[in-house]
Amino acid sequence: MINQKPFQISLVLLRLLLAAWIGAAVLYVITSVAEQTSSHFDSLIRDELATIRFPLYYCFGIGIHAAGAVFAFVVWVKSALENRRRFLIVFLLVLLSSVLITLDYFLVYLPLQELITPSGQVRSQKFMQLHTLSRQANEVHLTVMLVAAIVAALPLQATESQQ
């Protein structure tokens, strides 16, 4: 019989990480939008908050994605045949979201950060385009990760020996 501990531990951690990332990212977005739309902060402070917080968001997110991909891979490889296809889908969704968040960071966020450094600059048309693209990119990668989290959280199918 195959040792099920790596499977069980990886499945628990996979489910936890995916759900935690969705919750953390949504909370982060809510608080960031509140800061950016608050009348308590001027554009200088808003820009400084964005340049402090967003690198941490991407660093944490990419770390969660990497760990999630490892756990999804272990779960896929160690799954019973009845569940293997499902966890291949989870693994591929996590990989897709990983690529998307990484591309967002390098191709959208870093150029966006350059446009607000130094802080307090006037928002250009390029800024508005990149900001919209960043919002859309985050919506897509979070949706992909949400689908992966839902699929991973579904109950396991019983194996033939359990029926």
CSV table of C-alpha atoms in Angstrom, one decimal:
chain,number,residue,atom,x,y,z
A,1,MET,CA,0.0,0.0,0.0
A,2,ILE,CA,1.2,3.5,-0.9
A,3,ASN,CA,2.0,5.8,2.0
A,4,GLN,CA,-0.9,8.2,2.1
A,5,LYS,CA,0.7,10.7,4.6
A,6,PRO,CA,2.3,12.9,1.8
A,7,PHE,CA,-1.1,12.9,0.0
A,8,GLN,CA,-3.1,13.8,3.0
A,9,ILE,CA,-0.8,16.5,4.3
A,10,SER,CA,-0.4,18.0,0.8
A,11,LEU,CA,-4.2,18.0,0.3
A,12,VAL,CA,-4.8,19.8,3.6
A,13,LEU,CA,-2.1,22.4,2.8
A,14,LEU,CA,-3.3,22.8,-0.8
A,15,ARG,CA,-6.8,23.5,0.3
A,16,LEU,CA,-5.7,25.8,3.1
A,17,LEU,CA,-3.3,27.8,0.8
A,18,LEU,CA,-5.7,28.3,-2.0
A,19,ALA,CA,-8.5,29.5,0.3
A,20,ALA,CA,-6.1,31.7,2.3
A,21,TRP,CA,-4.8,33.3,-0.9
A,22,ILE,CA,-8.3,34.1,-2.1
A,23,GLY,CA,-9.3,35.6,1.3
A,24,ALA,CA,-6.0,37.5,1.7
A,25,ALA,CA,-6.1,38.9,-1.9
A,26,VAL,CA,-9.7,40.0,-1.6
A,27,LEU,CA,-9.0,41.7,1.8
A,28,TYR,CA,-5.9,43.3,0.4
A,29,VAL,CA,-7.9,44.7,-2.6
A,30,ILE,CA,-10.7,46.0,-0.3
A,31,THR,CA,-8.3,47.8,2.0
A,32,SER,CA,-6.2,49.2,-1.0
A,33,VAL,CA,-9.3,50.5,-2.7
A,34,ALA,CA,-10.4,52.1,0.6
A,35,GLU,CA,-7.1,53.8,0.9
A,36,GLN,CA,-6.9,55.0,-2.7
A,37,THR,CA,-10.5,56.5,-2.5
A,38,SER,CA,-10.2,57.9,1.0
A,39,SER,CA,-10.3,61.7,1.3
A,40,HIS,CA,-7.9,61.3,4.2
A,41,PHE,CA,-4.9,60.7,1.9
A,42,ASP,CA,-3.5,63.0,-0.7
A,43,SER,CA,-2.0,61.6,-4.0
A,44,LEU,CA,1.5,61.6,-2.5
A,45,ILE,CA,0.5,59.3,0.4
A,46,ARG,CA,-1.6,57.1,-2.0
A,47,ASP,CA,1.4,56.6,-4.3
A,48,GLU,CA,3.7,55.8,-1.3
A,49,LEU,CA,1.2,53.3,0.0
A,50,ALA,CA,1.0,51.6,-3.4
A,51,THR,CA,4.8,51.4,-3.7
A,52,ILE,CA,5.1,49.9,-0.2
A,53,ARG,CA,2.1,47.5,-0.2
A,54,PHE,CA,2.0,46.1,-3.8
A,55,PRO,CA,5.5,44.6,-3.9
A,56,LEU,CA,4.6,42.7,-0.7
A,57,TYR,CA,1.3,41.6,-2.3
A,58,TYR,CA,3.1,40.2,-5.3
A,59,CYS,CA,5.9,38.6,-3.2
A,60,PHE,CA,3.3,36.9,-0.9
A,61,GLY,CA,1.1,35.9,-3.9
A,62,ILE,CA,3.9,34.4,-5.9
A,63,GLY,CA,5.1,32.5,-2.8
A,64,ILE,CA,1.6,31.1,-2.2
A,65,HIS,CA,1.3,30.1,-5.9
A,66,ALA,CA,4.7,28.3,-5.8
A,67,ALA,CA,3.8,26.4,-2.6
A,68,GLY,CA,0.3,25.7,-4.0
A,69,ALA,CA,1.8,24.3,-7.2
A,70,VAL,CA,4.1,22.0,-5.2
A,71,PHE,CA,1.2,20.7,-3.0
A,72,ALA,CA,-1.1,20.4,-6.1
A,73,PHE,CA,1.6,18.4,-7.9
A,74,VAL,CA,2.1,16.0,-4.9
A,75,VAL,CA,-1.7,15.6,-4.5
A,76,TRP,CA,-2.0,14.9,-8.3
A,77,VAL,CA,0.8,12.3,-8.3
A,78,LYS,CA,-0.3,10.6,-5.1
A,79,SER,CA,-4.1,10.6,-5.9
A,80,ALA,CA,-6.1,7.5,-6.5
A,81,LEU,CA,-7.0,7.0,-10.1
A,82,GLU,CA,-10.5,8.2,-9.4
A,83,ASN,CA,-9.2,11.6,-8.4
A,84,ARG,CA,-6.1,12.0,-10.5
A,85,ARG,CA,-7.7,13.9,-13.4
A,86,ARG,CA,-9.3,16.4,-11.1
A,87,PHE,CA,-6.0,17.2,-9.3
A,88,LEU,CA,-4.3,17.5,-12.7
A,89,ILE,CA,-6.8,20.2,-13.4
A,90,VAL,CA,-6.1,21.9,-10.0
A,91,PHE,CA,-2.3,21.7,-10.7
A,92,LEU,CA,-2.7,23.2,-14.1
A,93,LEU,CA,-5.0,26.0,-12.8
A,94,VAL,CA,-2.5,26.9,-10.1
A,95,LEU,CA,0.3,26.9,-12.7
A,96,LEU,CA,-1.8,29.1,-15.0
A,97,SER,CA,-2.6,31.6,-12.1
A,98,SER,CA,1.2,31.5,-11.3
A,99,VAL,CA,2.1,32.6,-14.8
A,100,LEU,CA,-0.6,35.3,-14.8
A,101,ILE,CA,0.4,36.9,-11.5
A,102,THR,CA,4.1,36.8,-12.5
A,103,LEU,CA,3.3,38.4,-15.9
A,104,ASP,CA,1.1,41.0,-14.1
A,105,TYR,CA,4.0,41.9,-11.8
A,106,PHE,CA,6.7,42.2,-14.5
A,107,LEU,CA,4.7,43.6,-17.4
A,108,VAL,CA,2.1,45.7,-15.6
A,109,TYR,CA,2.9,46.5,-12.0
A,110,LEU,CA,6.6,47.4,-12.4
A,111,PRO,CA,5.9,49.8,-15.3
A,112,LEU,CA,3.0,51.2,-13.3
A,113,GLN,CA,5.2,51.7,-10.3
A,114,GLU,CA,7.7,53.7,-12.4
A,115,LEU,CA,4.9,56.1,-13.4
A,116,ILE,CA,4.2,57.0,-9.7
A,117,THR,CA,7.8,57.2,-8.6
A,118,PRO,CA,8.6,59.8,-7.3
A,119,SER,CA,5.2,60.0,-5.5
A,120,GLY,CA,2.6,62.5,-6.3
A,121,GLN,CA,2.9,62.7,-10.1
A,122,VAL,CA,-0.1,63.5,-12.3
A,123,ARG,CA,-1.9,60.3,-13.5
A,124,SER,CA,-1.1,60.0,-17.2
A,125,GLN,CA,-3.1,58.1,-19.9
A,126,LYS,CA,-0.5,55.4,-19.7
A,127,PHE,CA,-1.0,55.1,-16.0
A,128,MET,CA,-4.8,54.7,-16.4
A,129,GLN,CA,-4.3,52.0,-19.1
A,130,LEU,CA,-1.9,50.1,-16.9
A,131,HIS,CA,-4.0,50.5,-13.8
A,132,THR,CA,-7.1,49.1,-15.7
A,133,LEU,CA,-5.0,46.2,-17.1
A,134,SER,CA,-3.6,45.5,-13.6
A,135,ARG,CA,-7.2,45.3,-12.2
A,136,GLN,CA,-8.3,43.0,-15.0
A,137,ALA,CA,-5.2,40.8,-14.6
A,138,ASN,CA,-5.8,40.4,-10.9
A,139,GLU,CA,-9.5,39.6,-11.5
A,140,VAL,CA,-8.4,36.9,-13.9
A,141,HIS,CA,-5.7,35.3,-11.8
A,142,LEU,CA,-7.9,35.4,-8.7
A,143,THR,CA,-10.8,33.8,-10.6
A,144,VAL,CA,-8.5,31.0,-11.9
A,145,MET,CA,-7.2,30.4,-8.3
A,146,LEU,CA,-10.8,30.5,-7.0
A,147,VAL,CA,-11.8,27.8,-9.4
A,148,ALA,CA,-8.8,25.7,-8.4
A,149,ALA,CA,-9.7,26.2,-4.7
A,150,ILE,CA,-13.3,25.1,-5.3
A,151,VAL,CA,-12.2,22.0,-7.3
A,152,ALA,CA,-9.6,21.1,-4.7
A,153,ALA,CA,-12.1,21.5,-1.9
A,154,LEU,CA,-14.7,19.1,-3.4
A,155,PRO,CA,-15.0,15.8,-1.6
A,156,LEU,CA,-12.7,13.0,-2.9
A,157,GLN,CA,-14.3,10.2,-4.9
A,158,ALA,CA,-14.3,6.9,-3.2
A,159,THR,CA,-11.7,4.5,-4.5
A,160,GLU,CA,-12.8,1.0,-5.7
A,161,SER,CA,-11.5,-0.6,-2.5
A,162,GLN,CA,-13.6,1.8,-0.4
A,163,GLN,CA,-16.9,1.0,-2.2
